[in-house]
Short mmCIF file of C-alpha atoms and ligand atoms in Angstrom, two decimals:
data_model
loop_
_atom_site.label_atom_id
_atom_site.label_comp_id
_atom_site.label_asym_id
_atom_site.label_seq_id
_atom_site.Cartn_x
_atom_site.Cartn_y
_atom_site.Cartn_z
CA UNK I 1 116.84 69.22 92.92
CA UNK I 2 116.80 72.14 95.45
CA UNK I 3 118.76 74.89 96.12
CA UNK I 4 121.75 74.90 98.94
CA UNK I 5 121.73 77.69 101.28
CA UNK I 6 124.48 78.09 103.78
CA UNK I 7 123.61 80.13 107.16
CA UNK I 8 125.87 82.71 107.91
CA UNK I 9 125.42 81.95 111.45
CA UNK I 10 129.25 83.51 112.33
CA UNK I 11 129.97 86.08 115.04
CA UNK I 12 131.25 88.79 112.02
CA UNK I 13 130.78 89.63 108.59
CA UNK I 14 135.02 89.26 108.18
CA UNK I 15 134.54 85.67 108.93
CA UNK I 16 131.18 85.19 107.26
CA UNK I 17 133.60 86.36 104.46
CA UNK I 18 136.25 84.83 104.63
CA UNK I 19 134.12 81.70 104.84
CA UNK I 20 132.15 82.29 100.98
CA UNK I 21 135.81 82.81 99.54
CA UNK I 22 136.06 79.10 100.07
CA UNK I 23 132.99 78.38 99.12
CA UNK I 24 133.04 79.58 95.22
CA UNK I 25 129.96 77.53 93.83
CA UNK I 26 127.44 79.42 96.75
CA UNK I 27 124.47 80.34 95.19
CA UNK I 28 122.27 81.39 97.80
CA UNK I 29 123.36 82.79 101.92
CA UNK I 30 121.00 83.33 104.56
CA UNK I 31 121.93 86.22 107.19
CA UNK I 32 119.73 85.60 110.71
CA UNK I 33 119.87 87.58 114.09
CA UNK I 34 123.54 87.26 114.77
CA UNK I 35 124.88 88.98 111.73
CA UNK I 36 121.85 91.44 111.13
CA UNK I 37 122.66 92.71 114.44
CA UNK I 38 126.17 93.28 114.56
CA UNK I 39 126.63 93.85 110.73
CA UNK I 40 123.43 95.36 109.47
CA UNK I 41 122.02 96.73 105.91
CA UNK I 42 125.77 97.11 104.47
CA UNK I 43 126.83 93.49 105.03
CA UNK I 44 123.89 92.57 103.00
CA UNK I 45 124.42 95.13 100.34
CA UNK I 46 127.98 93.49 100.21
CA UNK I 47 126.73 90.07 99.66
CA UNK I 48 124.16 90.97 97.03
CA UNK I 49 127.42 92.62 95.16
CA UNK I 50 129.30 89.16 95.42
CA UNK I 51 126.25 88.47 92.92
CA UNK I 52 124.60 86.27 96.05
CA UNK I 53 120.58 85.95 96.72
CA UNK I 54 119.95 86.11 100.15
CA UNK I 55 117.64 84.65 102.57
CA UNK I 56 116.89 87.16 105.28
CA UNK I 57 115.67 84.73 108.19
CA UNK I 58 114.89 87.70 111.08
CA UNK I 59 111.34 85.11 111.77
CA UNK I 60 109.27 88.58 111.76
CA UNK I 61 106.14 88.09 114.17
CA UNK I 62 104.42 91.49 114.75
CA UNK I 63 101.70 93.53 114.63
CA UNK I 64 101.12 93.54 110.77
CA UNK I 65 102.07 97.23 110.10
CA UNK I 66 105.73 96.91 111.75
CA UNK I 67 106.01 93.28 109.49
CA UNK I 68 104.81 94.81 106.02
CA UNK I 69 107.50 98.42 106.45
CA UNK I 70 110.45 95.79 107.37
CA UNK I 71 109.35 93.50 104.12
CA UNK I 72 109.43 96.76 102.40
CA UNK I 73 112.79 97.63 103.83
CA UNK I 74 114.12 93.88 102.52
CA UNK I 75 112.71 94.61 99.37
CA UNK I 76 114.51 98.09 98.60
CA UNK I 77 117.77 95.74 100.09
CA UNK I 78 117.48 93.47 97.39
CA UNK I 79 116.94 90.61 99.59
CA UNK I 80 115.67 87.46 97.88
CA UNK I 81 113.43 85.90 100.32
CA UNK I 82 112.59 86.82 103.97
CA UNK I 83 111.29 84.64 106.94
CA UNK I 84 107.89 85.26 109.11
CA UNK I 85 106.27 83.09 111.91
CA UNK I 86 103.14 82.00 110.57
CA UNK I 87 101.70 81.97 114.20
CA UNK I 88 101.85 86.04 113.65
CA UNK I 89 98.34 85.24 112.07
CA UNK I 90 96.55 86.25 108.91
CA UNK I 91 95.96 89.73 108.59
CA UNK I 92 100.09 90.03 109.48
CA UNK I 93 100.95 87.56 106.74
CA UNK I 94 98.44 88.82 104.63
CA UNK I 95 99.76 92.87 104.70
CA UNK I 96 103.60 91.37 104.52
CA UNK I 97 102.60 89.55 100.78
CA UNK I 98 101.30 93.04 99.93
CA UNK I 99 104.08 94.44 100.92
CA UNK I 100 106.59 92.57 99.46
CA UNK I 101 104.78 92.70 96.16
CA UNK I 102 106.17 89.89 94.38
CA UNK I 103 110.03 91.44 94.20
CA UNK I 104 111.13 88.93 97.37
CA UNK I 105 109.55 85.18 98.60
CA UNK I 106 108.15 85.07 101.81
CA UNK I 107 108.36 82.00 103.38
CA UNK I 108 106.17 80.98 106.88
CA UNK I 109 108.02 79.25 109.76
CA UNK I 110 105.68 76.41 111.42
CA UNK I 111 107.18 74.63 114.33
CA UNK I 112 110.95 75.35 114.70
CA UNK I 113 113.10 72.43 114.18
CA UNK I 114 114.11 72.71 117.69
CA UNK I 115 110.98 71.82 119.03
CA UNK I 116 109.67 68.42 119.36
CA UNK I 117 106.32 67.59 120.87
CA UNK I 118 106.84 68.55 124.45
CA UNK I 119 108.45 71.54 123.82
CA UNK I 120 105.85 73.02 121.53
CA UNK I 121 102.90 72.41 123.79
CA UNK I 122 104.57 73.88 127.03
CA UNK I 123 104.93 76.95 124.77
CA UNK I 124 101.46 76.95 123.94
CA UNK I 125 100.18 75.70 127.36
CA UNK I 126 98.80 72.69 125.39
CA UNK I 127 99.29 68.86 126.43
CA UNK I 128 97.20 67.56 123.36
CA UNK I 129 99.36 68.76 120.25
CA UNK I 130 100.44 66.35 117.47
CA UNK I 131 103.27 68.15 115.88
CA UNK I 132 102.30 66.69 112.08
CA UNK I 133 98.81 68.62 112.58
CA UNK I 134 100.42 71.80 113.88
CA UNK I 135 102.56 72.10 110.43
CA UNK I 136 99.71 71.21 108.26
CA UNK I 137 98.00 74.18 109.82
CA UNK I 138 100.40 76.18 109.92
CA UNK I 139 101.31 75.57 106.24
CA UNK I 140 97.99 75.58 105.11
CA UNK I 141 97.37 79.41 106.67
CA UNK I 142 100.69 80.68 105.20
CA UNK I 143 99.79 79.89 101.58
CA UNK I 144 96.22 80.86 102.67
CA UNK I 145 97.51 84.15 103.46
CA UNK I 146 99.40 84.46 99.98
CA UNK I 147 103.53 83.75 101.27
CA UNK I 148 104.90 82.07 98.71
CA UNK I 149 106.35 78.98 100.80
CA UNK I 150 107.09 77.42 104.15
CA UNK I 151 109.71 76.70 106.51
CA UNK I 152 109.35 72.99 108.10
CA UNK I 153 111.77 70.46 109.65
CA UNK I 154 113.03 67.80 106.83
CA UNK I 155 110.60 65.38 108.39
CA UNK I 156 107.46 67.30 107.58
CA UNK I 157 108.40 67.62 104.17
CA UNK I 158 106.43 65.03 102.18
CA UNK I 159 103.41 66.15 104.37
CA UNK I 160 103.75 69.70 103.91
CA UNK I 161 104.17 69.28 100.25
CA UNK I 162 101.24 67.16 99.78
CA UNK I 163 99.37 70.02 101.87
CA UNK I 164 100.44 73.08 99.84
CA UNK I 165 100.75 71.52 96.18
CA UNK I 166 103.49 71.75 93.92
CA UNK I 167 104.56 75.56 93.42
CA UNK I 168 104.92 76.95 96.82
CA UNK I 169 108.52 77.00 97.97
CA UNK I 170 109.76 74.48 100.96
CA UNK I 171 112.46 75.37 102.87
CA UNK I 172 114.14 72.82 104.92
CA UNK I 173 116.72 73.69 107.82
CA UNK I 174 117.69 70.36 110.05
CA UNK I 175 119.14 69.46 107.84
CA UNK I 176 121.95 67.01 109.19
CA UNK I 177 124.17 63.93 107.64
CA UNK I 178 125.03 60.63 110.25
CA UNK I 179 128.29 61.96 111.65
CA UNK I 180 126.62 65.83 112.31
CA UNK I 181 126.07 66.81 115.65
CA UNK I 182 122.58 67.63 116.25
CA UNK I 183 123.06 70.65 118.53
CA UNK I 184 119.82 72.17 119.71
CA UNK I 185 117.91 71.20 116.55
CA UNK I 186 115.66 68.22 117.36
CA UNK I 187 113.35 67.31 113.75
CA UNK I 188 116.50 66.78 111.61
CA UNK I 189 117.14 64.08 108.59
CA UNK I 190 119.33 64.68 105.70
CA UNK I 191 119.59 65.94 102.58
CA UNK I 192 118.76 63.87 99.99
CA UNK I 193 115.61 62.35 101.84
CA UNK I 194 114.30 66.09 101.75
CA UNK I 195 114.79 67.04 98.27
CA UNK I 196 113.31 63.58 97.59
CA UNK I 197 110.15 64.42 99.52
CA UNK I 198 109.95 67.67 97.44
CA UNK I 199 112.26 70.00 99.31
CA UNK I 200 113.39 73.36 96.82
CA UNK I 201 115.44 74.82 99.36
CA UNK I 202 117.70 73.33 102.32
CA UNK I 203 119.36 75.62 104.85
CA UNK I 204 122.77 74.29 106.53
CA UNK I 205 124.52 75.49 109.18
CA UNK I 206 127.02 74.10 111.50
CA UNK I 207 127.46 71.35 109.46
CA UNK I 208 129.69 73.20 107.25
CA UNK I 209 130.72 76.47 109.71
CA UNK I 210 132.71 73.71 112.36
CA UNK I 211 133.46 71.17 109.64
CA UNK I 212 137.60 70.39 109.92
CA UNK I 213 136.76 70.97 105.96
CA UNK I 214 134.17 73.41 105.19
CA UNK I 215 134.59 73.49 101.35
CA UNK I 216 134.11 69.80 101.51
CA UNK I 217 131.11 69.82 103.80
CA UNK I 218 129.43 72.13 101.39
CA UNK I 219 130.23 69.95 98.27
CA UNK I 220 129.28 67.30 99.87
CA UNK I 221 125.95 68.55 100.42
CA UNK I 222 125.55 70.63 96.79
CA UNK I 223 125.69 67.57 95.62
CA UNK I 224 123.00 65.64 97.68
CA UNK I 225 121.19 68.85 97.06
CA UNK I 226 121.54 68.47 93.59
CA UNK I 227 120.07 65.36 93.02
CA UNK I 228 117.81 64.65 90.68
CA UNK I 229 114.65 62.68 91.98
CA UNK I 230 112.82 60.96 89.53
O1 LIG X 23 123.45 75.12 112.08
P1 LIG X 23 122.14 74.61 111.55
O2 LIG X 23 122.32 73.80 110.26
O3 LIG X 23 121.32 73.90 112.58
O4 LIG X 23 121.38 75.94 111.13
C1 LIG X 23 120.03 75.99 110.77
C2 LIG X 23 119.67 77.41 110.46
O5 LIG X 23 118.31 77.47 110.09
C3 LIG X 23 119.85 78.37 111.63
O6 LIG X 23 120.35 79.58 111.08
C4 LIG X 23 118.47 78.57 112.18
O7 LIG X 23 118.29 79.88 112.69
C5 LIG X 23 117.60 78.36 110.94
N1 LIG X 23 116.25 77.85 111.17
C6 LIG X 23 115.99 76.69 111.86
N2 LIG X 23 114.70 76.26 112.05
C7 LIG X 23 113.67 76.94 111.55
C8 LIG X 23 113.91 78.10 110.80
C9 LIG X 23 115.23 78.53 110.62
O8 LIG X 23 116.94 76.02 112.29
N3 LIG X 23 112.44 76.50 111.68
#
C-alpha cells in the first residue's frame, strides 16, 4: 500500500482548488515550480488548513547553506516532505537533514523520469552510463547522507528498494496507466506494479489534471495505490 499524491501542476491556485474540491478522499498534494512561483507561501498555508500534507517538490540543488535555510523555511511552512537533487552532493544533503531536523522527509531525486539513457549522458558529457547504476548510486548517497527517501522512475523501484532497505521512503512519479499519454516523461509503468515493487508514495499528474473525469482518474488510481501486496 502507498500513499497517492496528486501534483498540483495547474497554472493557479483557484484551479488547483477547485480541482481538490472534487477530489474529497486527497490525502497528500505536491506543489512544484509552477504554483510556488505564481502562488507562493500562502497557497501552501491554505492547503495545510484543508488538513492536506504536502510534498514541496522545488528539486533544491545548491550550495549547501542556501539548501539547509530553504528546508528550514519548509519546515516553519508545515510542509510534509521536500525534494533535493541528490547530484547536489553530500555535504548539501548532509546540512539539508540537519536542517530539516526530523519535522519534514527529505526525499533525493536520481535520474528524472524524463531522462532515458541518452539523455542523461549528454547531460553529463558521458557515453558509458547505465541508467540502473546511476540510481543505485544515487540512492545509495542520499540515504548515505541521512534523507529519509528517494525519488526514482516506477521502473527502478524494486532495485532501489533492494538498495536502500525497507524504511526509507520511495517516491514514484511516472507513474502512467495503458490509455495515459506519456508526455515528456520517458521511465513510466503503472501503479500497482510500483507499490508491488515496494513503492510508499506515487506522484500523478496529468493523468488526473486532463482526465474528461478527474474524480474518476484519481479513484481509479487510490485504489491501485491502495493495494495490498502480499
Ligand atoms: O503529470 P505527471 O504525472 O507526469 O507528473 C509527474 C510529477 O512528478 C511532475 O510534477 C514532475 O515535476 C514530478 N517529478 C517527475 N520526475 C521526477 C521528480 C518529480 O516527474 N524525478
Amino acid at each position: 500500500m502507498a500513499e497517492l499524491i496528486v501534483a498540483l501542476d495547474l497554472p493557479r491556485a483557484s484551479e488547483a482548488l477547485r480541482l481538490l474540491d472534487r477530489l474529497p478522499e486527497a490525502r497528500w498534494v505536491k506543489v512544484g515550480s509552477i504554483l510556488m512561483t505564481r502562488e507562493g507561501p500562502a497557497f501552501i498555508r491554505t492547503l495545510i488548513g484543508r488538513g492536506l500534507s504536502v510534498f514541496l517538490d522545488l528539486k533544491w540543488h545548491d550550495i549547501p547553506n542556501t539548501v539547509a535555510e530553504a528546508v528550514m523555511a519548509a519546515r516553519e511552512l508545515g510542509v510534509s516532505m521536500a525534494t533535493l537533487h541528490t547530484l547536489g552532493g553530500a555535504t548539501m544533503m548532509e546540512g539539508a537533514a540537519v536542517a530539516a531536523g526530523g519535522e519534514l522527509a527529505l526525499v533525493g531525486v536520481t535520474v528524472l523520469t524524463s531522462h532515458d539513457v541518452a539523455s542523461y549522458g549528454r547531460a553529463l558529457g558521458r557515453t558509458d552510463i547505465d541508467l540502473e547504476t546511476e540510481v543505485r548510486r544515487h540512492a545509495a548517497a542520499a540515504i548515505g547522507a541521512g534523507l529519509d527517501g528517494v525519488v526514482c522512475s516506477p521502473q527502478e523501484v524494486a532495485l532501489v528498494r533492494k538498495q536502500v532497505g525497507e524504511g526509507p521512503h520511495v517516491v514514484v512519479p511516472g507513474i502512467r496507466r495503458r490509455s495515459d499519454p506519456l508526455a515528456d516523461q520517458v521511465r513510466v509503468a503503472g501503479a500497482r506494479d510500483a507499490v508491488a515493487d515496494g513503492a510508499t508514495h506515487l506522484v500523478v499528474g496529468r493523468p488526473v489534471l486532463q482526465a474528461q473525469d478527474p474524480a474518476a482518474a484519481f479513484r481509479e488510481f487510490l485504489e491501485e495505490a491502495r493495494c495490498v501486496v502480499s
